[in-house]
Coordinates of C-alpha atoms in Angstrom, one line a residue:
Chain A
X1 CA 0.0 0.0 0.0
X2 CA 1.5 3.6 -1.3
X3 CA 1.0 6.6 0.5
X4 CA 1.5 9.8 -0.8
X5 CA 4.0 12.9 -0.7
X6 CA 3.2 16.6 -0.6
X7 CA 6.0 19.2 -1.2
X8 CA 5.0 22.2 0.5
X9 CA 6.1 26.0 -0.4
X10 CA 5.6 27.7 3.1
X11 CA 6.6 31.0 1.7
X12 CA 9.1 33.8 3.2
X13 CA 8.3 32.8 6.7
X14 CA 5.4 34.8 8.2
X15 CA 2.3 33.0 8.1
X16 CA 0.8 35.5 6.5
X17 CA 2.4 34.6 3.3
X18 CA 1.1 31.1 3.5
X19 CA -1.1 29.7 1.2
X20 CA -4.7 28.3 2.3
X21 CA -3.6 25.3 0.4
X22 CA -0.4 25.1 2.1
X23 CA -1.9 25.5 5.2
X24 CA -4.4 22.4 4.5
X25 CA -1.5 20.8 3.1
X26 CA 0.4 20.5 6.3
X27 CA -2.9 19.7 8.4
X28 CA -4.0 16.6 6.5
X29 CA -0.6 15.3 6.6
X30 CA 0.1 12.2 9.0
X31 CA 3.7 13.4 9.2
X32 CA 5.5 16.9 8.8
X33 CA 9.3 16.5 7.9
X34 CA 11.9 19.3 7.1
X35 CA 15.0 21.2 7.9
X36 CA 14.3 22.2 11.2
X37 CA 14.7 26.2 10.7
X38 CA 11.7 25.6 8.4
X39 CA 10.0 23.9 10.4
X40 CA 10.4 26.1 13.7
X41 CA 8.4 28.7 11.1
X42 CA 5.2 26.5 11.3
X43 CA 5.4 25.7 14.8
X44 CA 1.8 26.6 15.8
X45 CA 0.7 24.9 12.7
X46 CA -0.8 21.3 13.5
X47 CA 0.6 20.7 16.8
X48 CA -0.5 17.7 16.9
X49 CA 1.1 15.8 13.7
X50 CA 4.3 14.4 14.0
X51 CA 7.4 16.2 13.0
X52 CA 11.0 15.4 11.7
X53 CA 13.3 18.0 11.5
X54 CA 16.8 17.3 10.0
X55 CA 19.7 19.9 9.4
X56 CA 21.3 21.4 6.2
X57 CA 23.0 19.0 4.1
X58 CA 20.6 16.0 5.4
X59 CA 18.2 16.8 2.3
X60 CA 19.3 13.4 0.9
X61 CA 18.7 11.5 4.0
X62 CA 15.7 13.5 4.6
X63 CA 13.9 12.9 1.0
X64 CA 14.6 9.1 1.9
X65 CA 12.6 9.0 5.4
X66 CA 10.2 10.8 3.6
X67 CA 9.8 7.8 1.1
X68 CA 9.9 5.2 3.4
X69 CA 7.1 7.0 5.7
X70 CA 4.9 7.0 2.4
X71 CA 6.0 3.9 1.5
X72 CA 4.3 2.3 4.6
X73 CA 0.7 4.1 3.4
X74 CA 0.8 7.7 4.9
X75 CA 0.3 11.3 3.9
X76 CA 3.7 12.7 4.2
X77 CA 4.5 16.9 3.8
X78 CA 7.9 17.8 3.4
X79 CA 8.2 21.5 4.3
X80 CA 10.2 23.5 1.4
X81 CA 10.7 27.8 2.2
X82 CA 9.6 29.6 0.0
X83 CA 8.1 27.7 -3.2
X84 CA 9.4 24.1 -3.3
X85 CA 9.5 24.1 -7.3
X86 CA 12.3 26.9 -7.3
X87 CA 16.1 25.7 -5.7
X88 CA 13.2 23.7 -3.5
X89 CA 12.6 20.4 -2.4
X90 CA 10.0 19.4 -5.2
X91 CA 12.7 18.1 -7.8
X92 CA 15.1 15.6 -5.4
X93 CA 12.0 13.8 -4.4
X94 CA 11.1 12.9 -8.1
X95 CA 15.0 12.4 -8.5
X96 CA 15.4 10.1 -5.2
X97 CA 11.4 8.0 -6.4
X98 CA 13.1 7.3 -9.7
X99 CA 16.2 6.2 -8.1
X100 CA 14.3 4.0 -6.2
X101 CA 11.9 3.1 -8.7
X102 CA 9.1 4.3 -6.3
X103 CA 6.5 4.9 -9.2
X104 CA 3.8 4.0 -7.6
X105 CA 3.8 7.2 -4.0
X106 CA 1.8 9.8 -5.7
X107 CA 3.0 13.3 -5.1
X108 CA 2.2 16.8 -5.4
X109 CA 3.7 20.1 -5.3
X110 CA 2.0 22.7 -3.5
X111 CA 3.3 26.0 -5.0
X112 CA 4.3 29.0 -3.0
X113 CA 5.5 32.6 -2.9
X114 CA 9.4 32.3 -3.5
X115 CA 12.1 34.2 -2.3
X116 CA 12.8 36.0 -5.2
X117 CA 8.7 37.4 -5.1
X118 CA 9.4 38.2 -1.6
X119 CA 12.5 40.0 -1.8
X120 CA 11.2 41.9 -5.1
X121 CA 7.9 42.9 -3.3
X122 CA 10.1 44.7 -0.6
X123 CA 12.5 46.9 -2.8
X124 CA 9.7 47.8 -4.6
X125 CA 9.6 46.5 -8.5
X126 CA 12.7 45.2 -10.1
X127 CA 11.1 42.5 -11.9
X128 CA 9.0 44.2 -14.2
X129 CA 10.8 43.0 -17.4
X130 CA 13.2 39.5 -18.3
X131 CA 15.1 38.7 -15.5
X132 CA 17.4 35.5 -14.6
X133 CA 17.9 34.1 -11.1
X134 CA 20.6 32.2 -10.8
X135 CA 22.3 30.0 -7.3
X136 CA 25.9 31.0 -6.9
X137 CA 26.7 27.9 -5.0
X138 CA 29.4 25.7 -6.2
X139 CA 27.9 23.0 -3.5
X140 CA 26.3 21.2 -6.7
X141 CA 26.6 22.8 -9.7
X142 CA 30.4 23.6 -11.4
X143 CA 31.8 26.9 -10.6
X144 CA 32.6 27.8 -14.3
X145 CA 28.9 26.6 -15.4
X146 CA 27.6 29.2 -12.8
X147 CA 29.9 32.3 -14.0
X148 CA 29.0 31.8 -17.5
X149 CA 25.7 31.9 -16.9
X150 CA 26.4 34.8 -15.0
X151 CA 28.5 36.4 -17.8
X152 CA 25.4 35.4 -20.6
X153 CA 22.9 36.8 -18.2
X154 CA 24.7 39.9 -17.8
X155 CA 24.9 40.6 -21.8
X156 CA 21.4 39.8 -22.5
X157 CA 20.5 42.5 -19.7
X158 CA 18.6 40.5 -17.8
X159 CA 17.5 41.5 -14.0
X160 CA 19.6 39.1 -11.8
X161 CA 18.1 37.6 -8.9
X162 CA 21.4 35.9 -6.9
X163 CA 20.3 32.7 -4.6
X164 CA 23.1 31.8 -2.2
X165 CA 25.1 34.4 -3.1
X166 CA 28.5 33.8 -0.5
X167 CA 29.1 31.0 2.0
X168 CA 31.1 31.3 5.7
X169 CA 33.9 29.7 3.6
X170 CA 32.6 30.4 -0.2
X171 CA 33.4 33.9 -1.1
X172 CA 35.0 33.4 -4.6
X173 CA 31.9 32.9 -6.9
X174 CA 30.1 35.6 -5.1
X175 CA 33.8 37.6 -5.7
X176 CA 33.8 36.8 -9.4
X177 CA 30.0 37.3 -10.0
X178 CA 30.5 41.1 -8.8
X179 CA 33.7 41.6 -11.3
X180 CA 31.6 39.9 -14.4
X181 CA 28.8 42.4 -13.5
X182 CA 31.1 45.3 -13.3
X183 CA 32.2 44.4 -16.7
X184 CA 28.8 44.9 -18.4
X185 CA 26.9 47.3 -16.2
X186 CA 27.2 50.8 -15.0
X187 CA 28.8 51.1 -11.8
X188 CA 25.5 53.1 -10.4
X189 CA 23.3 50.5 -11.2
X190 CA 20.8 49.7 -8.5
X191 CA 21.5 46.2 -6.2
X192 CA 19.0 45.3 -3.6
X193 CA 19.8 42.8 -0.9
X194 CA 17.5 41.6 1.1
X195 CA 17.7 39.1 4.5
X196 CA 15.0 37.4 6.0
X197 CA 12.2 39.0 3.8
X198 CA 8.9 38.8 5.9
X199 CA 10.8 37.6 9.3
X200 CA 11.7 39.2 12.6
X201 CA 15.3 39.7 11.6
X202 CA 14.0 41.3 8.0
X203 CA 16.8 44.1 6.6
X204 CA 16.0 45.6 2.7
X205 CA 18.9 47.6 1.3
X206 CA 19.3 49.3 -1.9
X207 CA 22.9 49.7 -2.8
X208 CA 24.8 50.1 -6.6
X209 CA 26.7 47.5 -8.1
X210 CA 30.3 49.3 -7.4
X211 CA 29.0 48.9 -3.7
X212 CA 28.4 45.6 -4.0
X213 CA 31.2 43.7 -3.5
X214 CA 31.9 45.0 -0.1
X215 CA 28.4 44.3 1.2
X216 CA 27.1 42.3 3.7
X217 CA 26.1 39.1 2.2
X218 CA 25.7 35.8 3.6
X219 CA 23.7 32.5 2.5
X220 CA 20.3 33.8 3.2
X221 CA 20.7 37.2 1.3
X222 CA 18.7 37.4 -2.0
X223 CA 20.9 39.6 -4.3
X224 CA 18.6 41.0 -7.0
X225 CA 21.0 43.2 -9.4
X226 CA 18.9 45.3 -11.7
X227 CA 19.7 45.7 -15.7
X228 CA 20.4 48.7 -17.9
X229 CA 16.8 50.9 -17.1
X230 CA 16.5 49.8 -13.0
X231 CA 16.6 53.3 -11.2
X232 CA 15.8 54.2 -7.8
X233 CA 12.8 56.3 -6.6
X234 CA 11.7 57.6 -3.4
X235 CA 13.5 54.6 -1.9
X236 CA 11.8 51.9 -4.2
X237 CA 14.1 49.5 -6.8
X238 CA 11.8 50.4 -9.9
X239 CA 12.4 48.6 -13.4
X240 CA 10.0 50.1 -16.3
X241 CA 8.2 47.5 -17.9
X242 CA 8.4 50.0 -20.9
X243 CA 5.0 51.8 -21.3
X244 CA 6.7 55.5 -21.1
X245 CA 8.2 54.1 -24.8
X246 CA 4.3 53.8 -26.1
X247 CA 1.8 55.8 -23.7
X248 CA 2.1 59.4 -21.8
X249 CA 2.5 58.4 -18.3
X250 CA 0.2 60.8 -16.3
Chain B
X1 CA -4.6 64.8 2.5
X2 CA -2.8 61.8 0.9
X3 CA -4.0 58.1 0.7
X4 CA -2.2 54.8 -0.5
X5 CA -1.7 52.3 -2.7
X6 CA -1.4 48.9 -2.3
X7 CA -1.1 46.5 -5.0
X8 CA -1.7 43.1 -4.6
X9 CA -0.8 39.5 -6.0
X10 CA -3.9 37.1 -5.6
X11 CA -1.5 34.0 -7.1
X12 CA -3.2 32.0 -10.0
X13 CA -6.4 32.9 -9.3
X14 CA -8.3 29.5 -7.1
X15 CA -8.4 31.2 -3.9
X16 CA -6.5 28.6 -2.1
X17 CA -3.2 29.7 -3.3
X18 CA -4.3 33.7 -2.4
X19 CA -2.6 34.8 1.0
X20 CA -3.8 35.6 4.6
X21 CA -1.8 39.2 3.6
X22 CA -3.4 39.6 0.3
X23 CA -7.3 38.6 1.7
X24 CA -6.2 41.0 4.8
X25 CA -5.3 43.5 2.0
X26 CA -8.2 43.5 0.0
X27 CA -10.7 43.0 2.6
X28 CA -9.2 46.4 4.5
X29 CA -9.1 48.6 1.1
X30 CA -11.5 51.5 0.8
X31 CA -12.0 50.8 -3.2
X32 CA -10.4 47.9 -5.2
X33 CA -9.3 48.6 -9.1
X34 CA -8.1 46.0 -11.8
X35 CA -8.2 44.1 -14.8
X36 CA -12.1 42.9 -15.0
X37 CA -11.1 39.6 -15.6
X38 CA -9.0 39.5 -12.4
X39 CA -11.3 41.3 -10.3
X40 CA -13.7 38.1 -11.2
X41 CA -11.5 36.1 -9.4
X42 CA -11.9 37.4 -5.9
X43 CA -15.8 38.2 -6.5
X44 CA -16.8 36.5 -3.9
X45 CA -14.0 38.8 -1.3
X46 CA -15.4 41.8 0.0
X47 CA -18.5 42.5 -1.8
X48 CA -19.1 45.7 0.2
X49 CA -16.4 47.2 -1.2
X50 CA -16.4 49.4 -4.4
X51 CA -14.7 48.0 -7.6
X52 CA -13.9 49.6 -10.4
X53 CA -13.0 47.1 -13.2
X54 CA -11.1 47.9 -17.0
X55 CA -9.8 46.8 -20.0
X56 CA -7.0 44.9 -21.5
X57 CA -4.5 47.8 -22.8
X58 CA -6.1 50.0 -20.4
X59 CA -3.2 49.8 -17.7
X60 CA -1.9 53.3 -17.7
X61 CA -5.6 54.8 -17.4
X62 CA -5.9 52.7 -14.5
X63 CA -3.0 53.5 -12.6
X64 CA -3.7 57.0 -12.9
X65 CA -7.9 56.6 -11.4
X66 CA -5.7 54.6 -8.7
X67 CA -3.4 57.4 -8.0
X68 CA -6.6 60.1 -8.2
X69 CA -8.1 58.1 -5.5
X70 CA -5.5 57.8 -3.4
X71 CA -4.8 61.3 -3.6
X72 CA -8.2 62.0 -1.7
X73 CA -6.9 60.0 0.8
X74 CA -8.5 56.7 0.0
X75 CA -7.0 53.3 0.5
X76 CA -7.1 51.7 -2.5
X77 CA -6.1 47.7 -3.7
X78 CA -4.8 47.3 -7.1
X79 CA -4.9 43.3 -8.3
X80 CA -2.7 41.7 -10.2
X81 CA -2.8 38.3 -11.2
X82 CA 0.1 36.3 -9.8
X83 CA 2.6 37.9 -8.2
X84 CA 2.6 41.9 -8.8
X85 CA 6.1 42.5 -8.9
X86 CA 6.6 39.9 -12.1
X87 CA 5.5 41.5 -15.2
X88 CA 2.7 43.0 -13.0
X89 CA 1.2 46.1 -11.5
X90 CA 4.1 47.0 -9.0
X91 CA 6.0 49.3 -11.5
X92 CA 3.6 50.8 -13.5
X93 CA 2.4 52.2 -10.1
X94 CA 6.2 54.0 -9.4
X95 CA 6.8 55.2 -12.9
X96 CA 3.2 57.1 -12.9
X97 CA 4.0 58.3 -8.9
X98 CA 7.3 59.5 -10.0
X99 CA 5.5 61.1 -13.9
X100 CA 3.2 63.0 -11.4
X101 CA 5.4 63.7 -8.9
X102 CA 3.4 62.6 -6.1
X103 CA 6.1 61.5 -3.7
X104 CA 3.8 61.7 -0.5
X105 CA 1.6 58.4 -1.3
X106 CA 2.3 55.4 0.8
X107 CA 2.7 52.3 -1.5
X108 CA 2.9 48.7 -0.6
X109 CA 3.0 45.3 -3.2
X110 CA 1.8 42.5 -1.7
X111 CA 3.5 39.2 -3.0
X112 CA 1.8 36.1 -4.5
X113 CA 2.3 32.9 -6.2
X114 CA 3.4 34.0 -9.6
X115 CA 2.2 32.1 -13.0
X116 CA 5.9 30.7 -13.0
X117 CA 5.7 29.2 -9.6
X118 CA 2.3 27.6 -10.4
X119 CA 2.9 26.6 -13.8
X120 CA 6.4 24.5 -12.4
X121 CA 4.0 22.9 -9.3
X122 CA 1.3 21.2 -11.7
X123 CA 4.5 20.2 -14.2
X124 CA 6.5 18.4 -11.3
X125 CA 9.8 19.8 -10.8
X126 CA 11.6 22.0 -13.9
X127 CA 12.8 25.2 -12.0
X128 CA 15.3 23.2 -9.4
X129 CA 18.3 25.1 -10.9
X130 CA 19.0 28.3 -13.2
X131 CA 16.3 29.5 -14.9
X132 CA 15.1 32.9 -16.8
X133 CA 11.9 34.4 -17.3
X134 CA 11.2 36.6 -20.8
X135 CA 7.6 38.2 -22.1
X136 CA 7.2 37.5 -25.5
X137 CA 5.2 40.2 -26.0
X138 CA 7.0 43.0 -28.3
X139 CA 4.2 45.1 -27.6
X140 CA 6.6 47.4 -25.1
X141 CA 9.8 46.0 -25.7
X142 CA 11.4 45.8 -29.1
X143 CA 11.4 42.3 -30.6
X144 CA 14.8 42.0 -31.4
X145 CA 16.0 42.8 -27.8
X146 CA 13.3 40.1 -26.7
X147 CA 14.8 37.6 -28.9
X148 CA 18.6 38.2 -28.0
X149 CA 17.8 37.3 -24.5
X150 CA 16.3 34.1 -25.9
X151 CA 19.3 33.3 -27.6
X152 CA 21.8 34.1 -24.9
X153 CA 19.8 32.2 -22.4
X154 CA 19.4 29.4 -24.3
X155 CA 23.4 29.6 -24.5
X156 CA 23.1 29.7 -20.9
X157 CA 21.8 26.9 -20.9
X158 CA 19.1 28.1 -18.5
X159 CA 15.7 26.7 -17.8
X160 CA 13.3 28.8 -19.9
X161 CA 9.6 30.3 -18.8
X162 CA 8.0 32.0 -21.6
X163 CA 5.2 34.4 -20.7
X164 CA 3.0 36.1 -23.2
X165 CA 4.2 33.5 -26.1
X166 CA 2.0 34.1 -28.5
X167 CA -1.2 36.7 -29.1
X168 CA -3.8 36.3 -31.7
X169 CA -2.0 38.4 -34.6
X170 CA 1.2 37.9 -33.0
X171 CA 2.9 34.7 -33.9
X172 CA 6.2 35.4 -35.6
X173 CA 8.3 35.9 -32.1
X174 CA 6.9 32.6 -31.2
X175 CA 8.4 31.3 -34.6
X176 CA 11.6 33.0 -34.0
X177 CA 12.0 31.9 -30.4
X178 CA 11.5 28.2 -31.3
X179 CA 14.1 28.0 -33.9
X180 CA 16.7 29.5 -31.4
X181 CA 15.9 27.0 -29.2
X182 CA 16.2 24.4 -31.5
X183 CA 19.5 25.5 -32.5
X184 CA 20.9 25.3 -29.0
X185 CA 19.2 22.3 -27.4
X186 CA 18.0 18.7 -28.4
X187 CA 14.6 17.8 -30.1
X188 CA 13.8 15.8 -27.5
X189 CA 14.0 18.3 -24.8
X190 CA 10.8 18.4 -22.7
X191 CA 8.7 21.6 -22.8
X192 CA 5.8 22.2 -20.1
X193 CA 2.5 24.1 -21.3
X194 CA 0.4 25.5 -18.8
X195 CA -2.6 27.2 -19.4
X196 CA -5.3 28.9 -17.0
X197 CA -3.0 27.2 -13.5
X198 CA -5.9 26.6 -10.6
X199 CA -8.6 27.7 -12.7
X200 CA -11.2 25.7 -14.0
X201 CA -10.1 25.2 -17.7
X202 CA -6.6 24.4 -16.0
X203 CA -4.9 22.3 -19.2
X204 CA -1.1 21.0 -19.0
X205 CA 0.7 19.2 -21.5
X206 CA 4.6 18.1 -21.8
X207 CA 5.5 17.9 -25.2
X208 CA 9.2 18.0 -26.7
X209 CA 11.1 20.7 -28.5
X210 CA 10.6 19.5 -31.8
X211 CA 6.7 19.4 -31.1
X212 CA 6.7 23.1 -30.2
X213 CA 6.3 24.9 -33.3
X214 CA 2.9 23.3 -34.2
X215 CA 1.8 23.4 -30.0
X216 CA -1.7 25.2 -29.0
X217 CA -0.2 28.3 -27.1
X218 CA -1.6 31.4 -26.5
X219 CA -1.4 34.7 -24.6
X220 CA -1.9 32.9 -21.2
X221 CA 0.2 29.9 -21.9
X222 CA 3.5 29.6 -19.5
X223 CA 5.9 27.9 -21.2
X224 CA 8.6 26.2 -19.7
X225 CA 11.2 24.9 -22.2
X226 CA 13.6 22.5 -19.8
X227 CA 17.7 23.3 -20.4
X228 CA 19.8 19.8 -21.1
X229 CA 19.1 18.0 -18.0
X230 CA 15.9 18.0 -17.9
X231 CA 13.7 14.8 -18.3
X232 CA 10.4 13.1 -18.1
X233 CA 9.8 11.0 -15.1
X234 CA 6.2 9.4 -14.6
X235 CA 4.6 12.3 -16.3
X236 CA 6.7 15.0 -14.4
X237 CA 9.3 17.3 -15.7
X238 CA 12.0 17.6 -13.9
X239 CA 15.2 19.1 -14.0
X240 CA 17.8 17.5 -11.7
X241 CA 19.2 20.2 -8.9
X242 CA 22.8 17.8 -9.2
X243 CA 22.6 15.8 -6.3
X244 CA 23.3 12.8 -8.2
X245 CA 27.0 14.1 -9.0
X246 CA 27.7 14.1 -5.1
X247 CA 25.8 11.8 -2.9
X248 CA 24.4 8.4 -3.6
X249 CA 20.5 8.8 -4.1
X250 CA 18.8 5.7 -2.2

């Protein structure tokens, strides 16, 4: 007898920012696993379902529990931040079901508002036109594949949204990321960085790109660099979608 | 006497995926604007409260009835479908403020569950690494800029979402888009269609590259064209996030 798996995108943090869905998700579920900062986030959801927590790095591990639990028949949600289908945990559970030619443990994804949505919201609207986000960790992905992609992104003009931009120990892709940027955009050009978007600890900056690589930026910080027309008013990150080109604005 | 502004992502539209924030938002707004079609959506939120519904095309006129109202000190929601702050409402909103010159009003953008993050939950898992996001629509941004960035992301080797791919009488960036991406990436490639995400003509389809060309895809179709490591597994997309190079899966 199969169970079944839900992948649940909890959002920035603050319930608030959680979906209904997400929310009925989680209280259906027999069993709640995650990493256990996540999970600390919906602590006064469901108190009574059973929860796993595990720590960074365990997402292997953890994606197995969670296949064994459903393997035995139960409804298992594995918490994801922000929305599990982006850098989330949606895509290792397909990847460790095929592995384990688990074919049979339905699952779904429960989609939810991602970091980059959160962080944009705050500065105020960088994403209005084409825009790349891209993970500068070197954890899974080779370094050189990352920086060309930064390289290609940055000539197509693209609004850069930076996931995991520098580690405790991992400053050099972050390093080279700034340089590559510096190569194809204006040294004024507006950077937002934003921590904990929706959380107690929450801290929005807007900074330029010469700025940049001197700034405070850890894992958690989402880097979103804007392209060629991003300017800054009355505090806001604004990127024109491009009506002033076509319409009188006022 | 100056009001505010506060512009709002209701996600995909099913009210499940709308957040506590943006209900809190809507419900607390002294008059609520937007596209007709949207504002059908959330019909059955608030009906006390004034709406004022437009047009397609109509976007500027409505920013500015938004910003008239605020200025006589109302609170007023703007919707936008999705998230706001991707290819929504969010900046439109600034670059008429800053046209005017009305500094003094308060505005905030409520984040949702944009069309990207829904589309990639009801396809499985694509979006687990790099991706970029490009409008088709040369309607405010010139074609060939549109169609660089599809060529240097496709270089990238980044996961592609399409928005806007094709309108009624426009067809030909479509065309152009599909033959760069066939010059860059496999026939076989899978390519997600979404159309209408949590709405009840919801339709999704994963068809190949080579099957593109000739696909039903319209205005409201997300597309999401997989890079070189994406696959097919038990009718899911998904694009490994390269755990499989590092630890052992099962």
């Amino acid at each position: 007898m199969s169970g079944s798996i839900v992948v649940v995108g909890i959002g920035p943090g603050d319930l608030a920012y959680l979906t209904p869905a997400a929310r009925q998700a989680i209280e259906s579920a027999d069993v709640i696993f995650g990493y256990k900062t996540y999970l600390r986030l919906i602590d006064e959801l469901a108190p009574d379902i059973p929860r796993q927590g595990s720590g960074m790095r365990q997402e292997v591990d953890r994606v197995n529990q969670v296949v064994d639990q459903a393997r035995t028949g139960l409804r298992v949600a594995l918490i994801s931040s922000g929305d599990a289908g982006v850098y989330g945990m949606a895509g290792l559970v397909y990847e460790v079901l095929r592995e384990r030619g688990d074919d049979d443990i339905e699952v779904e994804v429960i989609p939810g508002v991602s970091a980059l949505n959160a962080a944009a919201a705050l500065l105020g609207a960088p994403l209005m036109t084409d825009f790349a986000a891209i993970s500068l960790s070197d954890q899974l992905v080779p370094r050189d594949e990352i920086l060309r992609r930064v390289d290609l992104a940055a000539q197509a003009d693209f609004i850069l949204c930076l996931y995991n931009p520098k580690g405790k120990k991992r400053v050099e892709p972050f390093e080279l990321a700034c340089q590559i940027l510096a190569r194809h955009r204006s040294p004024d050009t507006p950077v937002g960085l934003v921590r904990a978007a929706y959380r107690d600890k929450q801290e929005v900056e807007i900074i330029t790109l010469a700025e940049l690589p001197d700034a405070e930026v850890n894992m958690v910080t989402i880097v979103i660099a804007g392209n060629s027309q991003t300017s800054v008013y009355n505090g806001k990150m604004v990127t024109p979608r491009g009506y002033a080109h076509k319409y009188e604005l006022k």
